[in-house]
Structure formats: structure tokens, C-alpha cells
Coordinates of C-alpha atoms in Angstrom, one line a residue:
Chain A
X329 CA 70.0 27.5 252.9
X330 CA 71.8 29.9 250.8
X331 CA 73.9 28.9 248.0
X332 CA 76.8 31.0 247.8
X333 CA 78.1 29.3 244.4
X334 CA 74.8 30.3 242.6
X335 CA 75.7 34.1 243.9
X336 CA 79.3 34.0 243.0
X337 CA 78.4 32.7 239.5
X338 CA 75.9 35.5 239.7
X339 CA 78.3 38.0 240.7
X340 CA 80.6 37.1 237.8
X341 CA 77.7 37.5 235.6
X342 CA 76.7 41.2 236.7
X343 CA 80.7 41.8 236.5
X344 CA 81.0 40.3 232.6
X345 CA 78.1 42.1 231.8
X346 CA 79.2 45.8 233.2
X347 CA 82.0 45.3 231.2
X348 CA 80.1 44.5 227.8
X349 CA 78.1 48.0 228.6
X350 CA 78.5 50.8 226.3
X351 CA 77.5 53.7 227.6
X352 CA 76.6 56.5 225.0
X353 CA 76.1 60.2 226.3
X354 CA 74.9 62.6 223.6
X355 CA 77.7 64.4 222.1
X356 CA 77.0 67.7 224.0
X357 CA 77.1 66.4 227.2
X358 CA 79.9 67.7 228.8
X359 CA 80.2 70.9 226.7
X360 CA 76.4 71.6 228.4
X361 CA 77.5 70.7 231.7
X362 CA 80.4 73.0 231.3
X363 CA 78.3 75.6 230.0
X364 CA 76.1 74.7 233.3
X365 CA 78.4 75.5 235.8
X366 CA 79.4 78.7 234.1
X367 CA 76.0 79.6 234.7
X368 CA 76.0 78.4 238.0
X369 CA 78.7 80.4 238.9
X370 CA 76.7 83.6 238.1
X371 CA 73.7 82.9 240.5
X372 CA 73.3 84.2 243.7
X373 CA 74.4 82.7 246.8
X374 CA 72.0 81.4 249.5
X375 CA 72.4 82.2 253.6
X376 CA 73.9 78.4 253.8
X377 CA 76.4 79.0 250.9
X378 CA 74.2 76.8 248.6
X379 CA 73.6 78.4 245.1
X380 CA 69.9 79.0 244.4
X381 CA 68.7 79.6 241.0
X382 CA 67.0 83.4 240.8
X383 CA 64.1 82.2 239.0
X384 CA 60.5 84.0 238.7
X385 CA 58.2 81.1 238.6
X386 CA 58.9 77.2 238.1
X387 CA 55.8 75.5 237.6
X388 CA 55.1 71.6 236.9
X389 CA 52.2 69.6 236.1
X390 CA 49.8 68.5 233.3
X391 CA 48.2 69.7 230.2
X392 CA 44.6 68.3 228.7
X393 CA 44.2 69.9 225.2
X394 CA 41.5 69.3 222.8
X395 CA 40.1 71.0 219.6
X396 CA 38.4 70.7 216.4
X397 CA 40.8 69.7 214.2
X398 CA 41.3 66.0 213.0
X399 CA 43.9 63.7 214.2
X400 CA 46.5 64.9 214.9
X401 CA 46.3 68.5 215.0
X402 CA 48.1 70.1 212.2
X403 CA 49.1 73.0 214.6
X404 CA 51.4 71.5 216.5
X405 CA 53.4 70.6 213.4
X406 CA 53.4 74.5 211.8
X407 CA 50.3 73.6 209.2
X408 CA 47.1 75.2 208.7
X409 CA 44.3 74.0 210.8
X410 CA 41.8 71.5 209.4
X411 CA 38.7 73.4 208.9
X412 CA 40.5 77.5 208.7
X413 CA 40.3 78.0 212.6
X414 CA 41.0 75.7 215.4
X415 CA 38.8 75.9 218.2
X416 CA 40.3 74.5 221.6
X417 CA 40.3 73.8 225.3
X418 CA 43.0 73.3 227.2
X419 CA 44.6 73.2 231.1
X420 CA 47.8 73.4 232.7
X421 CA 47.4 71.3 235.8
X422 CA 50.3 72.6 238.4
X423 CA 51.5 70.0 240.1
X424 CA 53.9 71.8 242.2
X425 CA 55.3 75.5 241.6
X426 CA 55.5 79.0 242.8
X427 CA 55.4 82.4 241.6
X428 CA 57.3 84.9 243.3
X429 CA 57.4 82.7 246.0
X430 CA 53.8 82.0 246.1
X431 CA 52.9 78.5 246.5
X432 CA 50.4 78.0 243.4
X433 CA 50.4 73.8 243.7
X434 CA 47.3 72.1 242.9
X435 CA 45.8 75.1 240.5
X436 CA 44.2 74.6 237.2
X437 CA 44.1 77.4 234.3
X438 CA 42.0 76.5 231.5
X439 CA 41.5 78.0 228.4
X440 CA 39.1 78.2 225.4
X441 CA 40.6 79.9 222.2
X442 CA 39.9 80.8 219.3
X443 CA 42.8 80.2 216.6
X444 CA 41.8 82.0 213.2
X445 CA 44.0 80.3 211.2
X446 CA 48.1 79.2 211.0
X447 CA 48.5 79.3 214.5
X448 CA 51.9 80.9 214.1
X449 CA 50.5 83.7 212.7
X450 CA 49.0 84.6 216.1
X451 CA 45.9 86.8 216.6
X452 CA 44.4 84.3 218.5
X453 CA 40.9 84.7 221.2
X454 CA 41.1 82.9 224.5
X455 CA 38.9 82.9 226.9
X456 CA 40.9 81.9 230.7
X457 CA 39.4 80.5 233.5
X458 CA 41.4 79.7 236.5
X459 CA 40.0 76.8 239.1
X460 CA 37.5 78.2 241.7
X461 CA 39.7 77.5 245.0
X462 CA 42.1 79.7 243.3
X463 CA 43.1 82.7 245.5
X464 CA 43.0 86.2 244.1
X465 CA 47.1 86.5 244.5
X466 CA 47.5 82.7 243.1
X467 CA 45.5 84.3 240.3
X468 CA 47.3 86.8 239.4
X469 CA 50.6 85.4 239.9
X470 CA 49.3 82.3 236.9
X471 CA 47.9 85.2 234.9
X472 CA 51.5 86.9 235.5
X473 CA 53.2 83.5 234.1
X474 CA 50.4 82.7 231.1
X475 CA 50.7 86.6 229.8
X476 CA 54.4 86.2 229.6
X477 CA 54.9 89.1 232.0
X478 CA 57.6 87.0 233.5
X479 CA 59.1 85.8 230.4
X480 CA 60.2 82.1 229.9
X481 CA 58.4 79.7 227.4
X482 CA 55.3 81.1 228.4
X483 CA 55.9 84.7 227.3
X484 CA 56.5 82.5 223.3
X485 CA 53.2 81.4 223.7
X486 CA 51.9 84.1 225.2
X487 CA 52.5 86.7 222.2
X488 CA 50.1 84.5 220.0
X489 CA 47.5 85.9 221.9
X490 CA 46.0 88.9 220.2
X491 CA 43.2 89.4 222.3
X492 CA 41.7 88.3 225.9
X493 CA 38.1 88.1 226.2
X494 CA 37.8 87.4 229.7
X495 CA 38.9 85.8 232.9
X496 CA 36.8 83.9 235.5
X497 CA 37.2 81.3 237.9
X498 CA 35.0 78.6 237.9
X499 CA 34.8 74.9 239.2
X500 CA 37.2 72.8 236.9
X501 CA 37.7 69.2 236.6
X502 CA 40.7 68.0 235.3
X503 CA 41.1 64.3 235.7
X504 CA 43.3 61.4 234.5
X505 CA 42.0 57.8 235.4
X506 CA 44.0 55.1 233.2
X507 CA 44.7 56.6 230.0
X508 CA 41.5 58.4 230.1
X509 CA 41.6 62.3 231.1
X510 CA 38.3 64.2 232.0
X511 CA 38.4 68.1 231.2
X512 CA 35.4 70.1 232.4
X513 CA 35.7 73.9 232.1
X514 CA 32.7 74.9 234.0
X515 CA 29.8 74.5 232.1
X516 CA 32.1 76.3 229.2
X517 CA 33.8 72.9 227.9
X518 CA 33.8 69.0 228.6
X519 CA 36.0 66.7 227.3
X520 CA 37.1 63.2 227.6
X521 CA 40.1 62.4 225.7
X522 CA 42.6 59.1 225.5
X523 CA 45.8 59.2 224.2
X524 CA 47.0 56.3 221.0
X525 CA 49.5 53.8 222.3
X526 CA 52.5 52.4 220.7
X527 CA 53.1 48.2 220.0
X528 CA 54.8 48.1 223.6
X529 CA 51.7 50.2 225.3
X530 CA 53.3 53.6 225.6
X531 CA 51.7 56.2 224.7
X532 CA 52.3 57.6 221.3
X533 CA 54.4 60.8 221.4
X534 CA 55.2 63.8 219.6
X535 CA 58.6 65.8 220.0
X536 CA 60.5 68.8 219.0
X537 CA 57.7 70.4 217.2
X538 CA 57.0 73.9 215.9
X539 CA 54.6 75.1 217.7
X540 CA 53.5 73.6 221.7
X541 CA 51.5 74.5 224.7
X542 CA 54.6 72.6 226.9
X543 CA 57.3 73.8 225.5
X544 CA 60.4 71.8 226.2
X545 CA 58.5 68.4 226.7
X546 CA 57.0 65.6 224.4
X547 CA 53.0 65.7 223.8
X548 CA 51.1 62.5 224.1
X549 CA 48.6 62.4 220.8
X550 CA 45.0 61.2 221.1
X551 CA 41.7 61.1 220.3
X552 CA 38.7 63.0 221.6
X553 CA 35.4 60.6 222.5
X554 CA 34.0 64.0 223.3
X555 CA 34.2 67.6 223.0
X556 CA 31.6 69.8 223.9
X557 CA 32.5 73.9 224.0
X558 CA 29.7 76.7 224.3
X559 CA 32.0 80.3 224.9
X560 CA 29.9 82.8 223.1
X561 CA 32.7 85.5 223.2
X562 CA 34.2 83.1 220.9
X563 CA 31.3 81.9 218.7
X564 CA 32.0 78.5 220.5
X565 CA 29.0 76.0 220.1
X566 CA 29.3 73.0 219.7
X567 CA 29.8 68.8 220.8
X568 CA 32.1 66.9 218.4
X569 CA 33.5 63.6 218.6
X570 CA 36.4 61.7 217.4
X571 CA 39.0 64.6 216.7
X572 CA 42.1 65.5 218.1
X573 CA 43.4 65.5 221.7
X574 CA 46.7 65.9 223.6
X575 CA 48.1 65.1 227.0
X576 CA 51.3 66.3 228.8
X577 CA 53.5 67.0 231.2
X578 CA 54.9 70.5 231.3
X579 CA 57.7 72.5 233.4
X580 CA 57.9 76.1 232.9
X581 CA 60.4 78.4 234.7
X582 CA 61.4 81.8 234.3
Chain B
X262 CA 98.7 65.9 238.7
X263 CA 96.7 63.7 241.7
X264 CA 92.9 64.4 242.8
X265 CA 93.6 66.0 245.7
X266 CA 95.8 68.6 243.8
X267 CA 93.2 69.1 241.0
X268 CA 89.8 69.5 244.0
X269 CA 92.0 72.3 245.7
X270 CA 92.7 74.3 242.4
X271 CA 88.8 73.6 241.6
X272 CA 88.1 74.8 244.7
X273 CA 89.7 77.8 244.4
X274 CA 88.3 78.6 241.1
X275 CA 90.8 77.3 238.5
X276 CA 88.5 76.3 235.4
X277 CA 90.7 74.1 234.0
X278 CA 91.2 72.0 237.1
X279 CA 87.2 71.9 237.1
X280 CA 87.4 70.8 233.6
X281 CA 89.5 68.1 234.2
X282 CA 87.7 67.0 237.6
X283 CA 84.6 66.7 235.2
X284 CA 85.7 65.0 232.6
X285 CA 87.5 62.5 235.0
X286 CA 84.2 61.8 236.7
X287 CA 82.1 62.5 234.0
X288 CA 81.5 59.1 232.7
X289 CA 81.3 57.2 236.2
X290 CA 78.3 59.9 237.0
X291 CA 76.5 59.2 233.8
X292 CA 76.9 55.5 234.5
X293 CA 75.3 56.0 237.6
X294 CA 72.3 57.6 236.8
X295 CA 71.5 55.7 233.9
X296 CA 71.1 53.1 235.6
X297 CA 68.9 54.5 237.9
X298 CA 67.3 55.9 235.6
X299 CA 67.2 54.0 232.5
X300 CA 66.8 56.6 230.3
X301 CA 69.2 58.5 228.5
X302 CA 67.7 62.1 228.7
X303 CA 67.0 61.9 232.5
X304 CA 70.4 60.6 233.2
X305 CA 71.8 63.5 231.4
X306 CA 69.5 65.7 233.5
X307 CA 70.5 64.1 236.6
X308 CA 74.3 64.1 235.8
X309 CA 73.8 67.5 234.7
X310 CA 72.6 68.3 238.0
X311 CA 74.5 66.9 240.4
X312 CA 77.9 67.8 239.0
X313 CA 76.7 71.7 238.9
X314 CA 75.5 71.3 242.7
X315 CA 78.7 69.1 243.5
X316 CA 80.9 71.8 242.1
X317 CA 78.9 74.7 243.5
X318 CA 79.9 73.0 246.8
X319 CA 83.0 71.9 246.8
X320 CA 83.6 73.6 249.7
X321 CA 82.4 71.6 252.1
X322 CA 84.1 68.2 250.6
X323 CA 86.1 66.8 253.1
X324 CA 89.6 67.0 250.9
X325 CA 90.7 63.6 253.3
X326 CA 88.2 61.4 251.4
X327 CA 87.9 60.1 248.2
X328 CA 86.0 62.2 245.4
X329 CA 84.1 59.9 243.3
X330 CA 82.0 58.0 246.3
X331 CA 81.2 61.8 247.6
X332 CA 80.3 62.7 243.7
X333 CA 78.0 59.5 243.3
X334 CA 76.1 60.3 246.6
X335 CA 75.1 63.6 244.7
X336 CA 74.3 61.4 241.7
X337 CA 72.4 59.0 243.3
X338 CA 70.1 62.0 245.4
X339 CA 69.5 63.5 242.0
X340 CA 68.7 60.6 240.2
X341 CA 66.5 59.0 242.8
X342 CA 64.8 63.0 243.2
X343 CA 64.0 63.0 239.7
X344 CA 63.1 59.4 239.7
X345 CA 60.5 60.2 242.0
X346 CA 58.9 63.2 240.3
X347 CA 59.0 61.4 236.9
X348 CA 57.4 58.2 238.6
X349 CA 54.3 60.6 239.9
X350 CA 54.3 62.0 236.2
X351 CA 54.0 59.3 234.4
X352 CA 52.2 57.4 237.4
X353 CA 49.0 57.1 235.3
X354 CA 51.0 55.5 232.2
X355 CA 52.2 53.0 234.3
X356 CA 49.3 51.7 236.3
X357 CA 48.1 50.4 232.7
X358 CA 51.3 49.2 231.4
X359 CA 53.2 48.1 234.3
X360 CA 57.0 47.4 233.5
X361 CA 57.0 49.4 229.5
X362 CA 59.7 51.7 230.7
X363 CA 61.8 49.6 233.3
X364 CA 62.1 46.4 230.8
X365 CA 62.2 48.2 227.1
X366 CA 64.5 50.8 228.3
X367 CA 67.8 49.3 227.3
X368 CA 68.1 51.0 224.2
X369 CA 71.1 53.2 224.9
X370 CA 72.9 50.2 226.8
X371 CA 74.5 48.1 224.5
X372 CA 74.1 44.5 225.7
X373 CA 75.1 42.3 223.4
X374 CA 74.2 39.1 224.5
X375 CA 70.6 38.0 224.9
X376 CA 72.3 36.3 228.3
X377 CA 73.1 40.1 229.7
X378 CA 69.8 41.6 228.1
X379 CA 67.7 38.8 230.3
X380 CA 70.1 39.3 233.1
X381 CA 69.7 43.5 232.6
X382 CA 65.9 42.6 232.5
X383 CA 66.1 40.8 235.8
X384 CA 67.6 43.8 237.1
X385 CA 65.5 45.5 236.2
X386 CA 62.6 44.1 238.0
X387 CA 64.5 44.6 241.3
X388 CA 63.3 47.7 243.4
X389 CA 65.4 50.8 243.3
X390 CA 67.3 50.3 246.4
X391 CA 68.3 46.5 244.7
X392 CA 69.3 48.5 242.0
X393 CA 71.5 50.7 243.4
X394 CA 73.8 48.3 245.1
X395 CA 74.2 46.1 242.9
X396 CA 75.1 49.0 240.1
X397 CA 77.7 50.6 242.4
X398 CA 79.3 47.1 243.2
X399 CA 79.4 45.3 240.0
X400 CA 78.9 47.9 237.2
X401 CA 80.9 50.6 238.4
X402 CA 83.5 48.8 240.4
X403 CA 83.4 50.1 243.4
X404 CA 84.5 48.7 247.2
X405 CA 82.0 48.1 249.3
X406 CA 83.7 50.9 251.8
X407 CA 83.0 53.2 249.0
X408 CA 79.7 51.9 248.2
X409 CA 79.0 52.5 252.4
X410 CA 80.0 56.3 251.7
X411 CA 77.7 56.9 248.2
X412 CA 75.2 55.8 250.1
X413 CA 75.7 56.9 253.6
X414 CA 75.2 53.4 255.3
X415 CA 77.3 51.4 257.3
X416 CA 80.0 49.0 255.6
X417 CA 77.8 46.4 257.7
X418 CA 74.9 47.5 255.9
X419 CA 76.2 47.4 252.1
X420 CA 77.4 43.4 252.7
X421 CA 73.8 42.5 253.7
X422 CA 72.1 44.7 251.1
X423 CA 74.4 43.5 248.3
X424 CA 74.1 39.8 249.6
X425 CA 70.0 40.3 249.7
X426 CA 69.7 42.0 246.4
X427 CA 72.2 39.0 244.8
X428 CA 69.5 36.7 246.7
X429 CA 66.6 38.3 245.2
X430 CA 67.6 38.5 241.8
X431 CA 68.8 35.0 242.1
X432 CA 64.9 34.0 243.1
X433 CA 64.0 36.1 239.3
X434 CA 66.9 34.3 237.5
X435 CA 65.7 31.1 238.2
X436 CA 61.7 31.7 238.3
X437 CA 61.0 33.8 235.2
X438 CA 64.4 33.4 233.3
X439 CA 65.0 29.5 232.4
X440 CA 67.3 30.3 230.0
X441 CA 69.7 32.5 232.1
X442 CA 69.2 30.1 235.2
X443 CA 70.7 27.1 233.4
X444 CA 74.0 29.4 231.6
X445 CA 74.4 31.6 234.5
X446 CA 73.7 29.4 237.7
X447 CA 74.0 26.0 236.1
X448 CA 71.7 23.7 235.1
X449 CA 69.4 22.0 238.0
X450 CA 70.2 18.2 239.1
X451 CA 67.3 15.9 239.1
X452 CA 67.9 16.1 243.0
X453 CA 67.8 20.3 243.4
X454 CA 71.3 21.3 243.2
X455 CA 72.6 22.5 240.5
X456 CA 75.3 21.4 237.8

């Protein structure tokens, strides 16, 4: 039988307790929204009188990143890497996202670069490799996005990039089970990666950094168990353990 | 000057009618999310968003009903949307640390009292639907014929969700929150009932 004191007292409680809530919205909230609207105002109308964004490309997903540097990466943070060069492998795992209206959901891009030293300073090697059930039009519309021919926070990264060695599509595994992610890069890279956890059991994270390969959104630090990378073209060869690794979630747009 | 005066200047373009519909409703949209939500950034995001797509289509509001319950609607699809994708995100975060975000999060509500921060926690172990009633009825205030129109159910529909959800978090108070059971529902009488 239902006790409707007990839910009265309750409902007093929830009512006492809205009131004690202080509710603290950063301090440019509303100038942002404002600022929002303005450019709301400016986009182009759709057929049902809805306003639609004009965008290029909006991607969302995941990032794996490993490399050779020690924990944590002094890259991310502006510094020298450990060592002179950082050697890496990373993938952007799309979720969901189109390019010029092309559905690209479920794609992989991979890379293996080269980093010869402040990796600010650019002049960087990569090697790309896009998943192997990637179309030829799905791959040129990620290569579009990753160059930076269609601007956004990709064309930032993009212009580190002195020189690209080569682009082939191979099988790619990219895999988070638990807190453990699974990169494989053809039989170019492996790596098995976890990220470090907080007291509470979240992940520990790193924000507003200098340099990042998801710009606009925290990076999850970790540790490498493995990474192996043999890319000739970049004088990669080898299999390390224990060094620095890095999880993500990205959305790019442009 | 009264709501309805201020939607039709917004309507037709007047900024500082817009300016003044937003910061009016503002707050009550921030509310909103957050508690979806439970974080601060997202609730931003999700205010963010719904106000610019509420006031890119103020046309179609029905000028004859109220504008906040037509606002939260907005809110709540946003907020729920970007619940959804953030859940899939961080899906693989959670499946090892069940409950981090939903219980921890309560660092940008003030809650004084350790009562409200077990009764917040509670909460927030109610699913999102729970959640939502609740919020609109006793955190932001409103009638349950406005709670019907933010979420597009029958008036009929709001009394038995907010009656089930007030049942359900009841069944939490008292099983995992002694201490809130006895100085919220009264201590229980050797016989069952309580005090």
C-alpha cells in the first residue's frame, strides 16, 4: 500500500532542496549565446524554414595515439620530445560524420609520423593509412578533412605536416574493450594502450593544451604495454613498452 | 512589457526583445539541462543549443501558449540528444566504473547539506525519464499542465510518472540511504510504519 505521507515528506524534501541549489553558469554564458544567435542568423535557411549550419565536414569519434616518448608526452604540453624526435601512431575512429555530404561513419585513418623535434616547429613525416572497407570517395573526402583542405581544426594540425610519404589502405583494428584500446595499423604498428585513472576511477585527463590531435576536447593520458612500429619511409623499427599513450574523443567540423 | 509583447518583437527581429527573452529564460534553461546533464560544460552546450534553435524558430510557437514549457521541451530534446551521444562516448568508461559521473557530478551544484547531497545522490540513481519529472516539478517549479507540455504527454501521464518516480526514489531513500530515510521520511516504528 502506498504511503502518501512518506511522498509528501519527500516532495517537501526535493522542494527545500531546489531552493538551496546554486546554480553557477560560467561568466560568458549568455554573452556566447548571444554571440550564437548572431551567427545563427547568418546561416542559410532550410526548405522547412529550419536553419542548417553550412558546414564542410562534421566528424565524431575516437583517437588511439601512442609514441616513444615517456609518460606523458611532452608534446602535448609545447616541450621538446623525450629522446629529439617523437615517433607515433595514431587513429581518428569516426563515429559518425560526413564530408560533403558523404556519409564517412565507421572509417578509421591512421597515421605513423615522424616528429623531428619541438612538434610546433612542424616539418613532420607521416605515413596515412585509411581502413580497407574505405571507399575511394570516403577516402578522399578524410584525406580532404586531414590535409586541411577544408579548414577547421584539422587544417592547425594539418600545416605541421611537412611532408607525406604515402597513403594506403590497409586492414585496421582499432579497438576499446574496458579501459584497454587495441591499435593495429596493418602490419605497420600494434599497440595496446590503457589510460591512468583518477581516486574516483575516471580516467586521468589532460585539457587546454598547446598542441592536440582533438582539438577542442580533453585527452585521456596512459600508458603503452606495447608499441611495436616498422614504417621504413620513416626509419620506424621498433617494439617498446611502457611509454606514453593517449585516448580521446574528437569532433571536428568545418 | 508582458511575454507575449516581447516573443512578437523577437519574432520580428527586434534584438533587444531577444535579449531580454534570453536572459528571462536563460537561467530556467540552464537549470534544466544541468540536471540532465550533470555537467556544467554540457549543460552550457545544451542551453546553448536549444535557445539558438528555439529562437531560429520562433515562428512556429504558438503565441496562445506559454513560452518557457515550449523553451524547456527544446532543452530537454537537446539535453537528452547530447546525453545520448556522450553516453555512447564515454560508454567504455562507464562499463568499468559504473555510477563515477552520475554520483560525483555535483560539483557545480551547491548542496549544502549532506541531507540534500544524499537526497541529490538518490536522484541521481533514478533513470533519466525519473529524472526529468521530478526536476521540472520540484526544482524548477513548474505545474504539472506545464510539465504535460515540456514533455508532450498527457496531464494524466505527468501525475502517474511523477507519483512513480516519488515511489521509486522512496524505495532508494530507504534501502541504500539510512540516514536520509530516518530525517526525511521519519524514523521506522518497531511495527513498519514510520514515526
Amino acid at each position: 500500500m502506498t504511503d502518501y505521507s512518506e511522498l509528501e515528506r519527500l516532495e517537501s524534501a526535493l522542494v527545500e532542496m531546489g531552493r538551496g541549489m546554486a546554480y553557477a553558469p560560467t561568466p560568458d554564458f549568455l554573452p556566447s549565446l548571444l554571440t550564437g544567435l548572431e551567427k545563427a542568423k547568418g546561416e542559410r535557411p532550410t526548405k522547412g524554414g529550419d536553419r542548417r549550419v553550412n558546414r564542410a565536414y562534421q566528424v565524431e569519434g575516437s583517437l588511439l595515439e601512442v609514441c616513444t616518448c615517456d609518460i606523458i608526452c611532452p608534446c602535448w604540453v609545447g616541450e621538446d620530445p623525450d629522446g629529439g624526435t617523437c615517433e607515433s601512431a595514431l587513429a581518428w575512429r569516426i563515429d559518425k560524420g560526413e564530408v560533403n555530404g558523404l556519409d564517412v561513419s565507421g572509417r578509421i585513418l591512421a597515421a605513423l609520423i615522424h616528429i623531428p623535434g619541438n612538434v610546433l616547429k612542424g616539418n613532420w613525416r607521416a605515413m596515412i593509412y585509411v581502413d580497407d572497407k574505405t571507399t575511394p570517395q570516403q577516402q578522399q573526402a578524410l584525406l580532404d578533412v586531414w590535409t586541411g583542405k577544408l579548414g577547421g581544426a584539422m587544417a592547425d594540425l594539418a600545416k605541421l605536416v611537412g611532408e607525406v610519404v604515402g597513403v594506403e589502405r590497409v586492414p585496421i583494428t582499432f579497438e576499446v574493450e574496458g579501459v584497454q584500446g587495441t591499435l593495429k595499423i596493418g602490419q605497420a604498428a600494434e599497440a595496446r594502450l590503457a589510460p591512468f585513472q583518477g581516486a574516483m576511477g575516471q580516467p586521468t585527463a589532460l585539457h587546454d593544451s598547446i598542441f592536440s590531435t582533438i582539438p577542442g576536447s580533453p585527452v585521456y593520458v596512459g600508458k603503452a604495454s606495447l608499441f611495436r612500429s616498422n614504417q621504413p619511409a620513416l626509419g620506424h623499427s621498433f617494439t617498446i613498452e611502457g611509454h606514453s599513450a593517449l585516448q580521446g574523443f574528437f569532433r571536428f567540423e568545418g | 512589457m508582458t511575454e507575449l509583447e516581447l516573443v512578437r518583437l523577437a519574432k520580428a527581429g527586434d534584438r533587444t526583445a531577444v535579449a531580454e527573452l534570453l536572459s528571462a529564460n536563460a537561467t530556467q534553461a540552464y537549470r534544466l539541462a544541468q540536471h540532465i546533464l550533470r555537467n556544467q560544460a554540457d549543460a552550457e552546450d545544451a542551453t546553448q543549443s536549444a535557445l539558438v534553435k528555439a529562437f531560429t524558430n520562433l515562428g512556429r510557437f504558438d503565441e496562445q501558449r506559454p513560452f518557457l514549457p515550449w523553451l524547456l521541451r527544446i532543452v530537454s530534446h537537446e539535453a537528452l540528444n547530447l546525453q545520448r551521444a556522450e553516453r555512447t562516448r564515454f560508454n567504455f568508461w562507464q562499463r568499468h566504473n559504473p555510477g563515477v559521473q552520475s554520483e560525483e557530478s555535483v560539483e557545480s551544484v551547491v548542496l549544502v547539506r549532506q541531507q540534500y547531497r544524499d537526497l541529490w545522490r538518490a536522484m541521481n540513481r533514478l533513470n533519466a525519464s525519473d529524472r526529468l519529472v521530478l526536476t521540472l516539478s520540484y526544482f524548477m517549479g513548474l505545474r504539472e499542465a506545464e510539465v504535460a507540455t515540456t514533455l508532450g504527454i498527457k496531464l494524466g501521464t505527468v501525475k502517474s510518472r511523477k507519483h512513480n518516480a516519488l515511489a521509486r526514489l522512496r524505495s532508494l531513500v530507504q534501502r541504500d540511504f539510512p540516514g536520509l530515510r530516518d530525517e526525511v521520511l521519519g524514523r521506522p516504528e518497531p511495527d513498519g510504519t514510520s514515526s
